[in-house]
Amino acid sequence: MSKGMGAPACTMASYSMITMKKFAGAMFLLGAVFLNLTFLAQPFHNPSRTQAQNRSLMVLIWDWPYGHALNLTGDPCATLCSIKGCQLTWNRNLYNQADVVVFHHWALQHRRSRPPASKPHPGQKWVWLSLESPSHSNDLARWDGVFNWTMTFRRDSDIFIPYGELVAQPSDEVDIPEKSGLVSWVISHYHHTQQRAQLFRNLSKYIKVDVYGRANKKPLCPACLLPTISKYKFYLAFENSVHRDYITEKLWRNSLLAGSVPVVMGPPRANYQQFIPGDAFIHVDDFGSVKELADFLLTMNESRYQRFFEWKRSFAVKLYDSWPERFCTICQCFPSLPQGKVYHSLEKWFWS
Ligand SMILES: *[C@@H]1O[C@H](CO)[C@@H](O)[C@H](O)[C@H]1NC(C)=O
Ligand SMILES: *[C@@H]1O[C@H](CO)[C@@H](O)[C@H](O)[C@H]1NC(C)=O
Ligand SMILES: *[C@@H]1O[C@H](CO)[C@@H](O)[C@H](O)[C@H]1NC(C)=O
Ligand SMILES: *[C@@H]1O[C@H](CO)[C@@H](O)[C@H](O)[C@H]1NC(C)=O
Ligand SMILES: *[C@@H]1O[C@H](CO)[C@@H](O)[C@H](O)[C@H]1NC(C)=O
């Protein structure tokens, strides 16, 4: 699958792929989906190895994500993603056999681990993985000239791992959860200097916001999160920092999946519209002042409100919150990934 036009390289029929119809026509999409499906059914072969060896691709995950152990026994890529021939392992003793080695920036940054001192062995690729924004990624310059591929929320990553996406799923019914509150926000790390905190305080002068999460000593248990926030008409999907493509579970899970209209603060509206339809969300930049935003929310009528859910006629939310699934994406993308690539300045790339 081509990476052109900003479409994710190796994801299924997502919203961003479907918007490509405008350029390439419906037949292209059907063809692409078909190719993608037949492609998924094939086992993966490392081009550097002969067909006769018939071995699967081995992906060595150097660090447990955020230090949490994951159970990779069985064949998670086959079970979860119908991807055959994709072996995931934590076993560093298999380093010499690994086709791909994945390093999580969080572990590098916290000096919990470091890559082997030697370079990747011939044909092996090193992947730099991060789900955090550039503002929360330190020490990037240490890794100049080390990694072959990137794996992040950025659409121009070699392996694109968004926090979620809209997948094609036509539906006659648009279900909107029953509402008893106006605006909610879940926040675990509140720093009063952050832009999102300032905006929240400003907004609170005009409108009542119910705040949940550790920062407000009202943590929600995982099973309580969606039922609680789905009762609100609007959700403050404020990102912790503003960066291209940095659109997290605050949008996908807390808003769209919960059925609460997202009021987003993050990259510009045009960037959001590369992920979701423009009428599915409210962007804080759409208003000249915080008061105008508050008035818009306070005076919203039912018919206007329902329009925010039109996307549900064509799409469903797919969360990408499973680490095994993310790692399996590497095998899915593998055949189309660039050869001979090195990130000479990770920092320059990530901040661009
Ligand atoms: C390759 O592996 C698959 C699955 O293990 C097996 O069914 C197939 O016969 C093998 N092909 C060759 C040429 O060895
Ligand atoms: C890991 O997953 C496998 C397969 O799903 C399961 O059989 C096994 O009990 C799990 N092990 C642990 C420690 O959870
Ligand atoms: C919040 O309000 C203050 C004072 O009116 C203003 O200076 C600031 O720019 C506002 N910040 C945000 C993020 O809305
Ligand atoms: C609802 O609000 C929209 C937008 O503000 C407005 O155009 C429309 O006339 C309103 N509908 C009713 C029934 O009040
Ligand atoms: C991968 O990156 C290393 C630098 O760590 C570089 O020496 C090597 O040529 C790259 N390999 C490939 C196949 O791109």
XYZ file of C-alpha atoms and ligand atoms in Angstrom:
422
model
C 0.000 0.000 0.000
C 1.391 3.379 -0.911
C 1.972 5.951 1.805
C 0.915 8.786 -0.484
C -1.641 11.454 0.389
C -1.110 11.058 4.088
C -2.917 7.759 4.324
C -1.653 5.369 6.952
C 0.647 2.868 5.339
C -0.735 -0.354 6.596
C -4.073 0.171 8.288
C -7.409 -1.105 7.108
C -10.091 1.004 5.451
C -9.853 3.967 7.761
C -11.374 7.440 7.533
C -8.130 8.857 6.190
C -8.027 6.210 3.478
C -11.637 6.799 2.572
C -11.032 10.509 2.108
C -8.624 9.454 -0.636
C -11.692 8.551 -2.689
C -11.879 12.219 -3.532
C -8.646 11.838 -5.409
C -8.656 8.327 -6.682
C -12.247 7.195 -6.947
C -14.215 4.486 -5.246
C -12.723 1.692 -7.320
C -9.314 2.444 -5.992
C -10.563 2.088 -2.459
C -12.267 -1.213 -3.147
C -9.108 -2.419 -4.807
C -7.000 -1.216 -1.942
C -9.164 -2.929 0.644
C -9.168 -6.104 -1.370
C -5.396 -6.039 -1.791
C -4.968 -5.285 1.858
C -7.087 -8.272 2.851
C -5.402 -10.708 0.494
C -2.093 -9.284 1.562
C -2.892 -9.905 5.209
C -3.581 -13.526 4.481
C -0.019 -14.046 3.241
C 2.805 -15.020 5.524
C 5.654 -12.525 5.662
C 9.059 -13.186 4.287
C 12.165 -11.239 4.892
C 13.352 -10.312 1.424
C 16.938 -10.743 2.573
C 16.271 -14.423 3.193
C 15.475 -17.056 0.623
C 11.964 -18.339 0.219
C 13.225 -21.847 0.946
C 13.937 -20.981 4.543
C 10.238 -20.191 4.873
C 10.617 -18.638 8.260
C 8.460 -16.004 9.798
C 9.494 -12.506 10.655
C 10.984 -12.133 14.121
C 10.353 -8.896 15.993
C 12.373 -8.470 19.170
C 10.816 -6.004 21.562
C 13.734 -4.724 23.559
C 11.750 -3.031 26.329
C 8.445 -3.741 27.969
C 6.170 -0.828 27.165
C 6.342 1.580 30.101
C 7.971 -1.218 32.052
C 4.835 -3.395 32.061
C 5.233 -7.056 31.202
C 3.098 -8.344 28.340
C 2.216 -11.937 27.671
C 3.288 -12.765 24.136
C 2.909 -16.533 24.303
C 0.796 -18.105 21.635
C 0.664 -16.238 18.344
C -0.895 -12.877 19.219
C -0.554 -11.474 15.683
C -2.482 -14.405 14.236
C -5.089 -14.347 17.002
C -5.604 -10.594 17.284
C -4.844 -9.318 13.804
C -5.000 -12.339 11.468
C -1.371 -11.721 10.575
C 0.521 -14.918 9.973
C 4.234 -15.454 10.319
C 4.878 -12.646 12.761
C 6.812 -13.762 15.790
C 7.029 -11.296 18.677
C 9.524 -11.917 21.427
C 11.091 -10.292 24.488
C 13.968 -12.714 24.516
C 17.140 -10.704 24.000
C 19.060 -13.942 23.481
C 17.347 -14.063 20.092
C 18.912 -10.749 19.122
C 21.065 -12.227 16.365
C 18.072 -13.854 14.701
C 15.746 -10.874 14.986
C 14.746 -9.156 11.741
C 13.482 -6.109 13.606
C 14.401 -4.793 17.054
C 12.081 -2.254 18.690
C 13.280 0.284 21.251
C 10.783 2.245 23.306
C 11.857 5.831 23.830
C 10.364 5.885 27.305
C 12.881 3.250 28.435
C 15.779 4.983 26.677
C 14.830 8.326 28.177
C 14.600 6.921 31.687
C 17.870 5.077 31.188
C 16.193 1.788 31.870
C 17.779 0.289 28.815
C 19.948 1.095 25.872
C 20.475 -0.470 22.465
C 23.400 -2.842 21.930
C 26.652 -0.940 21.453
C 27.171 -2.469 18.014
C 25.134 -1.463 14.976
C 22.234 -3.589 13.744
C 23.499 -6.717 12.049
C 23.184 -6.731 8.249
C 19.561 -6.750 7.192
C 18.312 -6.103 10.716
C 16.280 -2.975 11.326
C 16.081 -0.927 14.499
C 12.818 0.780 15.244
C 12.352 3.836 17.442
C 8.965 3.655 19.154
C 7.226 6.494 20.960
C 3.657 7.395 21.788
C 4.603 10.558 23.643
C 4.716 13.976 22.044
C 8.005 15.759 21.256
C 7.416 17.989 24.304
C 7.642 14.891 26.489
C 10.543 13.211 24.701
C 13.960 14.141 26.028
C 17.446 13.352 24.858
C 16.486 12.824 21.232
C 19.873 14.009 19.972
C 21.523 11.059 21.698
C 20.002 8.811 19.055
C 21.154 10.467 15.877
C 22.096 7.944 13.212
C 20.945 4.964 15.276
C 17.485 4.017 14.074
C 16.239 2.819 10.696
C 12.518 3.246 11.208
C 10.173 5.244 13.391
C 6.971 3.984 14.958
C 4.808 6.767 16.360
C 1.466 8.602 16.160
C 2.898 10.715 13.355
C 1.351 9.855 10.009
C 4.719 10.104 8.319
C 6.251 7.495 10.610
C 7.508 4.389 8.882
C 5.130 2.440 11.097
C 2.131 4.612 11.878
C 0.417 3.756 15.149
C -2.417 6.185 15.746
C -4.250 6.129 19.057
C -7.378 5.310 17.121
C -9.129 5.736 13.826
C -12.499 5.652 12.173
C -13.159 2.524 10.179
C -15.846 2.171 7.537
C -19.005 0.723 9.077
C -22.297 1.894 7.619
C -25.170 2.129 10.064
C -28.797 3.214 9.718
C -29.056 4.180 13.340
C -27.141 6.864 15.121
C -27.173 6.147 18.797
C -26.451 9.009 21.144
C -26.188 8.159 24.843
C -28.647 9.841 27.195
C -27.368 13.083 28.613
C -27.610 14.498 32.116
C -24.614 16.827 32.197
C -23.055 19.428 29.958
C -19.254 19.288 30.000
C -16.798 16.844 31.532
C -13.039 16.520 31.663
C -10.828 13.725 32.944
C -7.384 14.832 33.956
C -4.642 12.970 35.771
C -1.711 15.373 35.439
C -2.754 18.962 36.025
C -0.094 21.637 35.790
C -1.505 25.121 36.077
C 0.981 26.500 33.534
C -0.161 24.141 30.791
C -2.193 25.662 27.995
C -5.000 23.177 28.602
C -5.167 24.129 32.291
C -5.363 27.836 31.449
C -8.089 27.194 28.942
C -10.001 25.085 31.451
C -9.804 27.839 34.069
C -10.938 30.441 31.552
C -13.796 28.274 30.376
C -14.867 27.565 33.956
C -15.711 31.241 34.393
C -18.592 30.815 31.965
C -19.605 27.188 32.145
C -19.601 24.431 34.726
C -17.125 21.669 33.920
C -17.291 18.424 35.904
C -13.721 17.317 36.447
C -12.772 13.710 37.072
C -9.441 11.958 37.348
C -6.547 11.761 39.731
C -5.766 15.468 39.461
C -9.139 16.265 41.034
C -9.081 13.279 43.426
C -11.990 11.772 41.509
C -10.346 8.882 39.702
C -12.622 6.786 37.534
C -12.150 3.034 37.492
C -11.477 1.726 33.965
C -14.987 0.293 33.713
C -16.564 3.521 35.018
C -14.837 5.867 32.606
C -17.046 5.565 29.544
C -20.407 5.272 31.346
C -19.571 8.382 33.373
C -18.412 10.678 30.607
C -20.965 9.468 28.067
C -23.635 11.221 30.176
C -22.141 14.572 29.249
C -22.911 16.378 26.025
C -19.342 17.566 25.590
C -15.912 16.344 26.541
C -12.798 18.495 26.795
C -10.346 16.554 24.648
C -7.400 18.793 25.506
C -4.003 17.371 24.585
C -1.097 17.818 27.001
C 0.899 19.554 24.277
C 0.256 20.731 20.746
C 1.989 18.816 17.985
C 1.244 17.607 14.493
C -0.835 14.393 14.524
C -0.672 14.206 18.317
C -4.294 13.213 18.840
C -4.735 10.752 21.648
C -7.293 8.578 23.392
C -8.787 11.815 24.730
C -10.426 12.142 21.319
C -10.865 8.512 20.289
C -11.967 6.874 23.513
C -13.100 9.585 25.921
C -15.081 11.487 23.298
C -15.954 9.616 20.136
C -16.269 6.153 21.621
C -18.068 7.475 24.710
C -20.526 9.391 22.550
C -19.625 12.800 23.997
C -18.867 15.552 21.478
C -15.166 16.436 21.582
C -14.117 20.004 22.263
C -10.538 19.689 21.075
C -7.400 21.585 21.914
C -4.382 20.320 20.018
C -3.053 20.676 16.482
C -5.010 22.878 14.036
C -8.473 21.920 12.806
C -7.075 20.915 9.394
C -4.899 18.303 11.068
C -7.876 16.809 12.957
C -9.771 16.663 9.672
C -7.141 14.323 8.321
C -8.379 11.878 10.970
C -12.083 12.608 11.410
C -14.816 14.544 9.570
C -14.890 18.263 10.242
C -18.416 18.194 11.677
C -17.585 15.551 14.290
C -15.862 17.924 16.698
C -15.590 21.453 18.047
C -12.160 23.060 17.913
C -11.324 25.725 20.476
C -9.658 27.734 17.674
C -13.045 28.067 15.960
C -13.963 30.821 18.411
C -12.726 34.336 18.884
C -12.881 34.027 22.656
C -13.448 31.528 25.413
C -16.770 33.215 26.122
C -17.945 32.576 22.544
C -17.018 28.927 22.927
C -18.926 28.730 26.204
C -21.967 30.426 24.645
C -21.899 28.005 21.743
C -21.975 25.048 24.136
C -24.602 26.599 26.409
C -27.045 27.517 23.640
C -26.750 24.373 21.534
C -30.114 22.983 20.442
C -30.952 19.349 19.855
C -30.888 19.368 16.063
C -27.526 21.100 15.943
C -26.195 18.721 18.560
C -27.247 15.637 16.637
C -25.295 16.765 13.598
C -22.071 16.099 15.484
C -22.909 12.407 15.314
C -23.457 12.127 11.565
C -20.132 10.328 11.199
C -21.719 7.352 12.935
C -23.728 6.627 9.801
C -20.534 5.687 7.994
C -17.882 4.890 10.578
C -17.081 3.213 13.847
C -14.263 4.046 16.255
C -11.379 1.631 16.375
C -9.080 2.150 19.330
C -5.471 1.172 19.068
C -4.720 0.555 22.688
C -3.277 -2.934 22.614
C 0.477 -3.293 22.619
C 0.560 -6.690 20.889
C -1.623 -5.257 18.141
C 0.719 -2.299 17.750
C 3.725 -4.583 17.475
C 1.950 -6.763 14.917
C 1.599 -3.663 12.746
C 5.346 -3.924 12.140
C 4.858 -7.200 10.276
C 1.888 -5.791 8.434
C 3.967 -2.845 7.216
C 7.199 -4.744 6.734
C 7.049 -5.505 3.001
C 6.482 -1.834 2.131
C 9.012 -0.285 4.520
C 11.982 1.618 3.102
C 15.366 -0.054 2.853
C 18.635 1.626 3.712
C 17.042 4.340 5.823
C 18.725 5.932 8.829
C 17.357 8.765 10.991
C 20.326 11.099 11.118
C 18.416 13.581 13.253
C 15.518 12.095 15.131
C 14.953 15.388 16.886
C 14.642 17.366 13.662
C 12.229 14.836 12.237
C 10.062 14.594 15.355
C 9.795 18.345 15.882
C 9.109 19.107 12.219
C 6.113 -22.890 4.791
O 5.478 -22.876 6.080
C 4.102 -23.177 6.032
C 3.505 -22.967 7.440
O 4.402 -23.396 8.423
C 3.898 -24.593 5.504
O 2.527 -24.884 5.451
C 4.497 -24.654 4.107
O 4.393 -25.975 3.610
C 5.950 -24.235 4.105
N 6.446 -24.148 2.736
C 7.628 -24.623 2.362
C 7.998 -24.411 0.920
O 8.374 -25.179 3.129
C -0.133 -16.178 28.405
O -1.005 -16.368 27.292
C -1.161 -17.747 26.967
C -1.917 -17.843 25.654
O -2.939 -16.894 25.568
C -1.853 -18.452 28.130
O -2.017 -19.822 27.824
C -0.978 -18.309 29.374
O -1.640 -18.852 30.491
C -0.663 -16.836 29.653
N 0.331 -16.773 30.729
C 0.219 -15.911 31.737
C 1.326 -15.912 32.728
O -0.740 -15.171 31.863
C -7.051 32.729 29.559
O -7.435 34.024 29.939
C -6.352 34.901 30.146
C -6.885 36.200 30.750
O -8.026 36.619 30.056
C -5.638 35.119 28.811
O -4.545 36.004 28.971
C -5.140 33.785 28.307
O -4.568 33.931 27.024
C -6.250 32.771 28.249
N -5.650 31.489 27.965
C -6.249 30.534 27.266
C -5.454 29.316 26.976
O -7.385 30.638 26.886
C -30.623 25.201 16.223
O -29.346 25.877 16.168
C -28.898 26.108 14.848
C -27.482 26.645 14.950
O -27.349 27.586 15.951
C -29.851 27.037 14.138
O -29.387 27.290 12.818
C -31.219 26.393 14.095
O -32.145 27.275 13.523
C -31.679 26.001 15.494
N -32.885 25.186 15.376
C -33.937 25.360 16.190
C -35.082 24.425 15.953
O -33.949 26.193 17.076
C 20.160 0.722 9.837
O 20.747 1.733 10.632
C 22.126 1.566 10.856
C 22.539 2.635 11.838
O 22.189 2.223 13.143
C 22.855 1.672 9.553
O 24.242 1.482 9.754
C 22.341 0.598 8.621
O 22.909 0.750 7.339
C 20.834 0.651 8.493
N 20.431 -0.577 7.831
C 19.545 -0.626 6.859
C 19.358 -1.951 6.217
O 18.913 0.330 6.526
